Coordinates of C-alpha atoms and ligand atoms in Angstrom, one line a residue:
M1 CA 200.2 105.4 136.6
R2 CA 201.4 102.6 134.3
G3 CA 201.3 103.2 130.6
S4 CA 199.0 100.3 130.1
E5 CA 196.6 101.5 132.7
A6 CA 196.6 105.0 131.2
V7 CA 195.8 103.6 127.8
V8 CA 192.8 101.7 129.2
K9 CA 191.6 104.8 131.1
C10 CA 191.9 106.8 128.0
L11 CA 189.9 104.3 125.9
K12 CA 187.2 104.4 128.6
A13 CA 187.2 108.2 128.5
H14 CA 186.5 107.9 124.8
D15 CA 183.4 105.8 125.4
V16 CA 185.1 102.6 124.2
D17 CA 182.9 99.7 125.4
T18 CA 184.1 97.0 123.1
I19 CA 187.6 96.0 121.9
F20 CA 188.4 93.2 119.5
G21 CA 191.8 91.5 119.5
Y22 CA 194.2 88.7 120.0
P23 CA 197.0 88.4 122.6
G24 CA 200.8 88.0 122.3
G25 CA 203.9 88.7 124.3
M26 CA 204.3 92.4 123.4
I27 CA 200.7 93.4 124.0
L28 CA 200.2 91.4 127.1
P29 CA 200.7 94.3 129.5
L30 CA 197.7 95.9 127.9
F31 CA 195.7 92.7 128.2
E32 CA 196.5 92.7 131.9
A33 CA 195.2 96.2 132.3
L34 CA 192.1 95.3 130.3
R35 CA 191.4 92.3 132.5
K36 CA 190.9 94.7 135.4
E37 CA 188.6 97.0 133.5
K38 CA 185.0 95.7 133.8
D39 CA 183.4 98.4 131.7
I40 CA 185.1 97.3 128.5
N41 CA 184.0 94.2 126.8
F42 CA 187.0 92.4 125.3
V43 CA 186.2 90.1 122.3
L44 CA 188.8 87.5 121.5
T45 CA 188.5 86.6 117.8
T46 CA 190.2 83.6 116.2
H47 CA 192.5 85.7 114.0
E48 CA 193.8 89.3 114.1
Q49 CA 192.3 89.9 110.6
S50 CA 188.9 89.2 112.0
A51 CA 189.6 91.4 115.0
A52 CA 190.1 94.3 112.6
H53 CA 187.0 93.5 110.5
A54 CA 184.9 93.1 113.7
A55 CA 186.1 96.5 114.9
D56 CA 185.4 97.9 111.5
G57 CA 181.9 96.4 111.6
Y58 CA 181.3 97.9 115.0
A59 CA 182.4 101.3 113.7
R60 CA 180.3 101.2 110.6
A61 CA 177.2 100.4 112.7
S62 CA 177.9 102.8 115.6
G63 CA 179.6 105.7 113.8
K64 CA 182.2 105.6 116.6
P65 CA 185.8 104.5 116.1
G66 CA 186.2 100.7 116.4
V67 CA 189.1 99.5 118.4
C68 CA 191.3 96.5 117.9
I69 CA 194.5 95.3 119.4
A70 CA 197.2 92.8 118.4
T71 CA 200.7 91.9 119.3
S72 CA 203.9 92.7 117.4
G73 CA 205.1 90.8 114.3
P74 CA 202.6 88.3 112.9
G75 CA 199.8 89.7 115.1
A76 CA 200.3 93.1 113.6
T77 CA 200.8 91.9 110.0
N78 CA 197.6 89.9 110.3
L79 CA 195.7 93.1 110.9
V80 CA 196.8 94.6 107.6
T81 CA 193.9 93.5 105.4
G82 CA 191.4 94.7 108.0
I83 CA 193.1 98.1 108.2
A84 CA 193.2 98.5 104.5
T85 CA 189.5 97.5 104.2
A86 CA 188.6 100.2 106.7
F87 CA 190.8 102.8 105.1
M88 CA 189.3 102.3 101.6
D89 CA 185.8 102.7 103.0
S90 CA 186.7 105.7 105.3
V91 CA 185.8 103.8 108.5
P92 CA 187.1 105.3 111.8
M93 CA 189.3 102.9 113.7
V94 CA 191.9 103.0 116.4
V95 CA 194.4 100.1 116.1
I96 CA 196.9 99.4 118.8
T97 CA 199.8 97.1 118.3
G98 CA 202.4 96.0 120.8
Q99 CA 206.0 96.3 119.7
V100 CA 209.2 94.9 120.9
P101 CA 210.8 96.9 123.8
S102 CA 212.3 100.2 122.6
T103 CA 215.8 98.9 123.6
L104 CA 215.4 96.0 121.1
L105 CA 214.0 98.0 118.2
G106 CA 215.9 97.7 115.0
R107 CA 217.8 94.6 116.0
D108 CA 215.8 91.9 114.2
S109 CA 214.4 91.0 117.5
F110 CA 211.9 88.2 118.0
Q111 CA 208.5 89.2 116.4
E112 CA 209.8 92.6 115.5
T113 CA 208.2 94.1 112.4
D114 CA 207.9 97.6 111.1
I115 CA 204.1 97.8 111.2
F116 CA 204.3 101.6 111.2
G117 CA 206.0 101.4 107.8
I118 CA 203.9 98.6 106.5
T119 CA 200.6 100.3 107.2
M120 CA 201.7 103.9 106.3
P121 CA 199.8 103.9 103.0
I122 CA 196.6 102.3 104.5
T123 CA 196.1 104.4 107.6
K124 CA 194.9 108.0 108.0
Y125 CA 197.7 108.5 110.4
S126 CA 200.2 106.3 112.3
F127 CA 202.0 106.9 115.6
K128 CA 205.5 105.5 116.1
L129 CA 206.5 106.3 119.7
D130 CA 210.0 107.3 120.7
R131 CA 209.2 108.3 124.3
A132 CA 206.8 106.9 126.9
E133 CA 205.5 110.5 127.6
D134 CA 204.1 110.5 124.1
L135 CA 202.0 107.4 124.7
L136 CA 198.9 109.0 126.2
P137 CA 198.7 112.1 123.9
A138 CA 199.1 109.7 120.9
V139 CA 196.1 107.5 122.0
Q140 CA 194.0 110.7 122.7
E141 CA 194.9 112.2 119.3
A142 CA 194.3 108.9 117.5
F143 CA 190.6 109.2 118.4
E144 CA 190.4 112.8 117.2
I145 CA 192.1 112.0 113.9
A146 CA 190.1 108.8 113.3
S147 CA 186.8 110.5 113.8
S148 CA 187.3 113.9 112.3
G149 CA 187.0 115.1 108.6
R150 CA 187.2 112.1 106.3
E151 CA 187.3 109.3 108.8
G152 CA 189.7 106.4 108.8
P153 CA 192.0 104.0 110.7
V154 CA 194.8 105.3 112.9
L155 CA 197.5 103.0 114.2
I156 CA 199.6 103.4 117.4
D157 CA 202.6 101.0 117.7
I158 CA 203.6 100.8 121.3
P159 CA 207.0 99.4 122.5
K160 CA 206.3 96.9 125.3
D161 CA 208.4 98.9 127.9
F162 CA 206.2 101.9 127.4
F163 CA 203.3 99.9 128.9
Y164 CA 205.3 99.6 132.1
A165 CA 206.5 103.2 132.1
D166 CA 205.2 105.7 134.6
V167 CA 203.0 108.2 132.8
K168 CA 200.9 111.1 133.9
Y169 CA 197.2 110.7 133.1
K170 CA 195.6 113.9 131.9
E171 CA 192.0 113.8 130.8
K172 CA 191.4 115.1 127.2
K173 CA 188.1 114.6 125.5
V174 CA 187.8 114.5 121.7
E175 CA 186.0 117.4 120.5
K176 CA 184.5 116.9 117.1
K177 CA 185.6 119.9 115.1
I178 CA 182.5 121.8 114.0
D179 CA 182.6 123.2 110.5
K180 CA 183.2 126.9 110.3
R181 CA 180.8 129.0 108.4
P182 CA 181.5 128.5 104.7
D183 CA 183.6 131.4 103.3
A184 CA 182.5 133.8 100.5
D185 CA 184.1 131.8 97.7
F186 CA 182.3 128.7 98.9
L187 CA 179.0 130.5 98.8
I188 CA 179.7 131.7 95.2
Y189 CA 180.4 128.1 94.2
A190 CA 177.2 126.9 95.9
A191 CA 175.1 129.6 94.1
E192 CA 176.7 128.4 90.8
A193 CA 175.8 124.8 91.7
I194 CA 172.2 125.8 92.3
D195 CA 172.1 127.5 88.9
K196 CA 173.4 124.4 87.3
I197 CA 170.8 122.2 89.0
M198 CA 168.0 124.5 87.9
Q199 CA 169.3 124.6 84.3
A200 CA 169.9 120.9 84.0
E201 CA 167.4 119.0 81.9
R202 CA 168.6 115.5 82.9
P203 CA 170.1 115.8 86.4
I204 CA 170.8 112.9 88.7
V205 CA 172.1 112.5 92.2
I206 CA 174.7 109.8 93.1
A207 CA 174.4 109.0 96.8
G208 CA 177.6 107.5 98.2
G209 CA 178.7 106.3 101.6
G210 CA 179.8 109.8 102.5
V211 CA 176.2 110.8 103.0
I212 CA 175.9 108.0 105.6
L213 CA 179.1 109.1 107.3
G214 CA 178.0 112.7 107.2
Q215 CA 174.7 111.7 108.8
A216 CA 173.0 113.7 106.0
Q217 CA 170.2 111.3 105.0
E218 CA 167.4 113.7 105.8
E219 CA 169.1 116.6 104.0
L220 CA 169.7 114.4 101.0
I221 CA 166.0 113.3 100.8
S222 CA 164.8 117.0 101.1
F223 CA 167.3 118.1 98.5
A224 CA 166.2 115.5 96.0
E225 CA 162.5 116.2 96.7
K226 CA 163.0 119.9 96.4
Y227 CA 164.3 119.7 92.9
D228 CA 162.6 116.5 91.9
L229 CA 165.9 114.8 91.3
P230 CA 166.3 111.1 90.6
V231 CA 168.7 109.4 92.9
V232 CA 171.0 106.3 92.4
S233 CA 173.2 104.9 95.1
T234 CA 176.7 103.5 95.0
L235 CA 177.5 100.2 96.6
M236 CA 178.5 102.0 99.8
G237 CA 175.5 104.3 99.7
I238 CA 172.9 101.6 99.8
G239 CA 170.4 102.4 102.5
V240 CA 170.9 106.1 102.6
F241 CA 168.0 106.8 100.2
P242 CA 164.9 104.7 101.1
N243 CA 164.6 102.0 98.4
N244 CA 160.8 102.5 98.2
H245 CA 161.1 106.3 97.6
P246 CA 159.6 107.4 94.3
L247 CA 162.8 109.3 93.4
Y248 CA 165.0 106.2 93.9
M249 CA 166.3 104.5 90.8
G250 CA 168.4 101.8 92.5
F251 CA 172.0 100.9 92.8
A252 CA 174.3 101.9 89.9
G253 CA 177.7 100.7 88.7
L254 CA 179.4 97.7 87.3
H255 CA 176.5 95.4 88.5
G256 CA 174.0 98.2 89.0
R257 CA 170.4 98.1 87.9
K258 CA 169.9 98.8 84.2
A259 CA 167.5 101.6 84.8
A260 CA 169.9 103.3 87.2
N261 CA 172.9 102.9 84.9
N262 CA 170.9 104.2 82.0
A263 CA 169.9 107.2 84.0
V264 CA 173.5 108.0 84.9
A265 CA 174.8 107.5 81.4
E266 CA 172.1 109.8 79.9
A267 CA 172.3 112.5 82.5
D268 CA 173.5 116.0 81.6
L269 CA 174.4 116.8 85.3
I270 CA 175.7 114.5 87.9
I271 CA 175.5 115.6 91.5
A272 CA 177.8 113.2 93.4
A273 CA 177.3 113.4 97.2
G274 CA 179.9 111.5 99.2
S275 CA 181.1 109.3 96.4
R276 CA 184.6 109.2 95.0
F277 CA 183.7 108.2 91.4
G278 CA 185.4 104.8 91.9
D279 CA 186.1 102.9 88.7
R280 CA 183.4 100.3 89.5
Q281 CA 181.0 103.2 89.5
T282 CA 182.1 105.0 86.4
G283 CA 183.5 102.3 84.0
N284 CA 185.4 103.9 81.2
L285 CA 186.1 107.5 82.4
D286 CA 186.2 109.1 79.0
K287 CA 182.8 107.7 78.1
Y288 CA 181.5 108.5 81.5
V289 CA 182.3 112.2 81.5
H290 CA 181.2 112.7 77.9
N291 CA 178.6 115.6 77.6
K292 CA 178.1 115.9 81.3
S293 CA 178.8 118.4 84.0
F294 CA 179.5 117.6 87.6
I295 CA 178.9 118.9 91.0
H296 CA 181.0 117.0 93.5
I297 CA 180.2 117.2 97.2
D298 CA 182.7 115.6 99.6
I299 CA 184.2 116.1 103.0
D300 CA 187.7 115.5 101.6
P301 CA 189.0 118.3 99.3
A302 CA 191.5 115.8 97.9
E303 CA 188.5 113.9 96.3
I304 CA 187.5 116.9 94.2
D305 CA 189.0 116.5 90.7
K306 CA 190.7 113.2 91.6
N307 CA 188.9 111.0 89.2
V308 CA 186.5 113.3 87.5
H309 CA 187.2 116.9 86.7
S310 CA 184.2 118.4 88.3
S311 CA 182.7 121.6 87.1
I312 CA 182.0 122.5 90.6
G313 CA 183.5 121.0 93.7
L314 CA 182.1 121.6 97.1
A315 CA 184.3 120.3 99.9
G316 CA 183.0 120.2 103.5
N317 CA 180.2 119.0 105.7
M318 CA 177.6 117.2 103.8
K319 CA 174.7 118.4 105.9
T320 CA 175.7 122.0 105.6
I321 CA 176.3 121.9 101.9
L322 CA 173.0 120.2 101.1
Q323 CA 171.2 122.7 103.2
L324 CA 173.0 125.5 101.3
L325 CA 171.9 124.0 98.0
M326 CA 168.3 124.1 99.0
Q327 CA 168.0 127.8 99.3
R328 CA 166.3 128.6 96.0
T329 CA 162.8 128.0 94.7
P330 CA 163.0 125.3 92.1
V331 CA 161.7 125.5 88.5
N332 CA 160.7 122.1 87.3
N333 CA 162.1 121.4 83.9
V334 CA 162.7 117.7 84.5
K335 CA 159.3 116.3 83.4
T336 CA 160.5 114.9 80.1
W337 CA 163.5 113.4 81.9
W338 CA 161.2 111.6 84.4
T339 CA 159.1 110.2 81.5
M340 CA 162.3 108.6 80.2
L341 CA 163.3 107.4 83.6
K342 CA 159.9 105.8 84.4
N343 CA 160.0 104.0 81.0
W344 CA 163.4 102.5 81.9
Q345 CA 162.2 101.5 85.3
K346 CA 159.2 99.7 83.8
K347 CA 161.2 98.2 81.0
Y348 CA 163.9 96.8 83.3
M349 CA 161.8 95.8 86.3
Y350 CA 163.1 92.5 87.6
N351 CA 160.6 89.7 87.4
Y352 CA 160.8 87.6 90.5
D353 CA 159.2 84.3 89.5
G354 CA 160.0 82.3 92.6
S355 CA 162.4 79.9 90.9
Y356 CA 165.3 78.5 92.8
D357 CA 168.1 81.0 91.9
V358 CA 170.1 83.5 93.9
P359 CA 168.0 86.7 92.9
N360 CA 164.9 85.0 94.1
V361 CA 166.6 83.9 97.4
M362 CA 167.7 87.5 97.9
H363 CA 164.3 88.7 97.1
Y364 CA 162.7 86.4 99.7
I365 CA 165.3 87.6 102.3
S366 CA 164.4 91.2 101.4
Q367 CA 160.7 90.6 101.8
T368 CA 161.1 88.8 105.1
I369 CA 163.5 91.2 106.8
N370 CA 161.6 94.3 105.6
K371 CA 158.3 93.2 107.1
K372 CA 156.7 95.8 109.4
N373 CA 158.4 96.1 112.8
A374 CA 161.3 94.0 111.7
D375 CA 164.7 95.5 112.0
F376 CA 167.6 93.8 110.3
A377 CA 171.1 94.7 109.1
V378 CA 172.6 92.9 106.1
V379 CA 176.4 92.2 106.0
T380 CA 177.9 90.7 102.9
D381 CA 181.1 89.1 101.9
V382 CA 182.6 89.7 98.5
G383 CA 181.6 88.0 95.2
Q384 CA 178.5 87.4 93.1
H385 CA 176.4 86.9 96.2
Q386 CA 177.4 90.5 97.3
M387 CA 176.2 91.9 94.0
W388 CA 173.0 89.9 94.0
A389 CA 172.4 91.1 97.6
A390 CA 173.0 94.7 96.5
Q391 CA 170.6 94.4 93.6
H392 CA 167.8 92.6 95.3
I393 CA 167.7 93.3 99.0
K394 CA 165.9 96.5 99.8
R395 CA 167.3 98.8 102.5
Y396 CA 165.5 101.8 103.9
K397 CA 167.8 103.2 106.5
P398 CA 171.5 104.2 106.8
R399 CA 173.7 101.7 108.6
T400 CA 171.6 98.7 107.7
W401 CA 173.9 97.6 104.8
F402 CA 177.5 96.7 105.3
T403 CA 179.9 95.6 102.7
S404 CA 183.6 95.9 101.8
G405 CA 183.2 98.4 98.9
G406 CA 186.6 99.9 98.3
L407 CA 189.0 96.9 98.9
G408 CA 186.4 94.2 98.1
T409 CA 187.8 91.9 100.9
M410 CA 186.6 88.3 100.9
G411 CA 186.3 87.2 104.5
F412 CA 185.1 90.6 105.7
G413 CA 181.5 89.5 106.2
L414 CA 181.5 87.1 109.2
P415 CA 183.8 89.0 111.5
A416 CA 182.1 92.3 110.5
S417 CA 178.8 90.8 111.3
I418 CA 180.0 90.0 114.8
G419 CA 181.0 93.7 115.2
V420 CA 177.7 94.9 113.9
Q421 CA 175.6 92.5 116.0
L422 CA 177.6 93.3 119.1
Y423 CA 176.8 97.0 118.6
Y424 CA 173.1 96.6 117.8
K425 CA 172.6 94.0 120.6
N426 CA 168.8 93.1 120.5
K427 CA 167.8 96.2 118.6
R428 CA 168.7 95.1 115.1
R429 CA 169.6 91.6 113.9
V430 CA 172.2 90.7 111.4
V431 CA 171.7 88.6 108.3
H432 CA 175.2 87.7 106.9
I433 CA 175.5 86.6 103.3
A434 CA 178.6 84.8 102.2
G435 CA 179.8 82.8 99.3
D436 CA 181.4 79.3 99.8
G437 CA 184.8 80.8 98.9
S438 CA 184.5 83.8 101.2
I439 CA 183.3 81.8 104.2
K440 CA 186.5 79.7 104.0
M441 CA 188.6 82.7 104.6
T442 CA 187.3 83.7 108.0
G443 CA 184.8 80.9 108.8
S444 CA 186.7 80.2 112.0
E445 CA 184.7 83.2 113.4
Y446 CA 181.7 80.9 113.7
Y447 CA 183.6 80.0 116.8
T448 CA 183.3 83.6 118.1
M449 CA 179.7 83.9 117.0
A450 CA 178.9 80.7 118.9
A451 CA 181.0 81.6 122.0
L452 CA 179.1 84.9 122.3
N453 CA 175.8 83.3 121.3
L454 CA 175.2 86.0 118.7
P455 CA 171.9 85.6 116.9
I456 CA 173.4 86.2 113.4
I457 CA 171.7 84.3 110.5
S458 CA 174.5 83.4 108.2
V459 CA 173.5 82.4 104.7
I460 CA 176.1 80.7 102.6
I461 CA 175.4 80.7 98.9
N462 CA 177.1 77.4 98.0
N463 CA 177.7 77.3 94.2
E464 CA 180.8 75.1 94.7
S465 CA 182.9 77.8 93.0
L466 CA 184.5 81.2 93.2
G467 CA 181.5 82.4 91.3
M468 CA 182.8 85.9 90.5
I469 CA 186.1 84.6 89.2
R470 CA 184.2 82.1 87.0
Q471 CA 182.2 85.0 85.7
L472 CA 185.3 87.0 84.8
Q473 CA 186.8 83.9 83.2
K474 CA 183.7 83.5 81.1
V475 CA 183.6 87.1 80.0
F476 CA 187.3 87.8 79.5
Y477 CA 189.0 84.4 79.1
G478 CA 186.7 82.6 76.7
E479 CA 185.1 80.3 79.4
K480 CA 188.5 78.7 80.3
Y481 CA 187.8 78.1 83.9
F482 CA 190.8 77.6 86.1
S483 CA 191.1 77.5 89.9
S484 CA 187.6 78.8 90.2
E485 CA 185.7 75.6 90.9
F486 CA 186.0 73.7 94.1
A487 CA 187.0 70.1 93.5
Y488 CA 186.3 68.9 97.0
K489 CA 182.7 69.0 98.2
M490 CA 183.0 70.4 101.7
D491 CA 180.2 69.8 104.2
Y492 CA 179.5 73.3 105.4
A493 CA 176.7 72.2 107.7
K494 CA 179.0 69.8 109.5
Y495 CA 181.6 72.6 109.7
A496 CA 179.1 75.0 111.3
K497 CA 177.8 72.3 113.6
S498 CA 181.3 71.6 114.8
F499 CA 181.2 75.1 116.4
G500 CA 177.9 74.2 118.1
I501 CA 175.8 76.2 115.6
T502 CA 172.5 74.9 114.2
A503 CA 172.9 74.5 110.4
Y504 CA 170.6 73.6 107.6
N505 CA 171.1 72.5 104.0
V506 CA 168.7 73.9 101.5
Y507 CA 168.1 72.5 98.0
S508 CA 164.9 74.3 96.8
M509 CA 163.0 77.5 97.1
D510 CA 160.4 75.9 99.3
D511 CA 163.2 74.6 101.6
F512 CA 164.7 78.0 101.8
I513 CA 161.4 79.7 102.6
E514 CA 160.8 77.3 105.4
V515 CA 164.3 77.3 106.9
F516 CA 164.8 81.1 106.7
S517 CA 161.4 81.9 108.2
N518 CA 162.1 79.5 111.0
A519 CA 165.6 81.0 111.5
I520 CA 163.9 84.4 112.0
E521 CA 161.7 83.0 114.8
Q522 CA 164.7 81.6 116.7
N523 CA 166.9 84.2 118.3
K524 CA 170.2 82.2 118.1
P525 CA 173.2 81.7 115.8
Q526 CA 172.2 79.9 112.7
V527 CA 173.8 78.9 109.4
I528 CA 171.8 78.2 106.2
I529 CA 173.6 76.6 103.3
V530 CA 171.9 77.4 100.0
N531 CA 173.1 74.7 97.7
I532 CA 172.5 76.2 94.3
S533 CA 173.8 75.9 90.7
K534 CA 176.4 78.3 89.3
G535 CA 175.1 81.4 87.6
F536 CA 176.2 84.8 86.4
V537 CA 175.3 88.2 87.9
E538 CA 173.5 90.3 85.5
P539 CA 173.6 93.1 84.6
M540 CA 177.3 93.5 84.2
T541 CA 178.6 96.6 82.3
R542 CA 181.3 96.4 79.7
T543 CA 184.1 98.2 81.4
D544 CA 185.6 99.4 78.1
S545 CA 182.4 101.2 77.2
G546 CA 179.7 103.4 78.8
I547 CA 178.0 102.1 81.9
N548 CA 174.8 101.5 79.9
T549 CA 176.4 98.9 77.7
F550 CA 176.0 95.5 79.1
V551 CA 177.7 92.1 78.7
D552 CA 175.5 89.4 77.1
F553 CA 175.6 86.1 78.9
Ligands
TPP601 C1 190.9 88.3 100.0 C2 190.4 88.3 98.6 N1 191.1 87.4 97.7 C3 190.6 87.4 96.4 C4 189.6 88.1 96.0 C5 189.2 88.1 94.5 N2 187.8 87.6 94.4 C6 186.7 88.4 94.3 S1 185.3 87.6 94.2 C7 186.0 86.2 94.4 C8 185.2 84.9 94.5 C9 184.2 84.9 95.6 O1 183.7 83.6 95.7 P1 182.6 83.2 96.7 O2 182.9 83.8 98.1 O3 182.4 81.8 96.7 O4 181.4 84.0 96.2 P2 180.6 83.9 94.8 O5 181.2 84.8 93.9 O6 180.6 82.5 94.4 O7 179.2 84.4 95.2 C10 187.4 86.3 94.5 C11 188.4 85.2 94.6 C12 189.0 89.1 96.9 N3 188.1 89.9 96.5 N4 189.5 89.1 98.2

């Protein structure tokens, strides 16, 4: 059969039901094959970057590789930010780009670009095809690579003529590699780790996104409960530990909760599960590691000792490792520690007074979407609103919080929301939270949201500025604001309405409460513009000091 048809057949065999993309000359043969395939829903976005973010959102929600396709040259280069975003957050993705025919390669041909070379550092693996026979095995292998071990994006660049070539179709299902039984050395390290946990006086667990990817929520909860361990989460780990659990201290890091950051700073043992000790999590590394020991659990051995020289590194399947660590009877010597922790929790409890500011808006969203029998996912963009959402919106389940953690990509939110909503269909509804800067980056996806009639509630926090940049200019540049305030007052409601979406302007807390609760009642695309004054996200840690030293505003 034709190469293009074999690719589509292979995608179907890998349970791909949704593909995001944008057409162009070199990928058109694949579009022609997709046109004939009724079991695959093709979603035409308005930009290739959005196709990648949407596939990424779909993957984060489903746990399966997201698929996006684009043409050669500008189509492929437009995908780059989306691929890098997925790579930094270990999201499985299969990216297919069309390429100029193999006979024209290397001749500066129209829309030729070396996307293989360009994306080499931001993919888990890339396929550059020399022969049409390699086409099908490459697509099959791409799924296996994207979804095994530490997950990530895989790119296949396909010269146009290979789509027309005659290839043999051979079925090959991806088999997720099951972890082998841990070897003896591993068991010794695990036993040592348990000793450390039992001896620690001030232990703490940092739950990262890897626990979600490793589907190890239950094990993590049992592990923490067994040893009475306090738990904080990273930005990517939000949702993995139920926010109302008595052991949960909150989100920790640069803009983390003060109680959570204090707990990490004062701990004598950190057990990091599926977290890579990113710089936003640790702040100044020397101060961070001072007087502490570490147990680092990660699926990727390359993570162990990368940022923090861990006393004990346990690389492998998160579920298996946590189970191994639960094999001893605990001795509870953390009572004094818990007294300290509870005091901080009380001292730093946030006082929601209902005033019209972003924390209170986020708190209201949190209360509304967490009502009994309600099931919502929150997808954010990047900036102050993202940090406020992380601090104030409670999440209880994995895969109900989606954000660009590693790359911090403005414009991620709306297209990712589309991917998430398409996966969840009627089962879980998306609330998208953006800043007025972020929404301008990929706001054209309101078109896709409207065209597909997706019931996403998109909340724009309109502070007429790039708030996070203003904040940095206040803290580090002596309040010399430059290029961080928008001179032209854009009418976001008109913009959303031009796509046929209902949009509301909000100017007070009462307005917001009314509009947001109405939006929940109506199952259709909606945009709410929260017109609000500029503010600063607190807490913010001093990056040059320990993570329990905070900037004064
Ligand atoms: C693509 C991209 N460009 C630039 C940045 C740097 N950056 C981080 S936050 C931010 C401002 C975000 O502004 P807005 O979306 O209005 O959100 P706010 O901070 O006001 O809530 C910028 C420019 C980024 N993260 N991503």
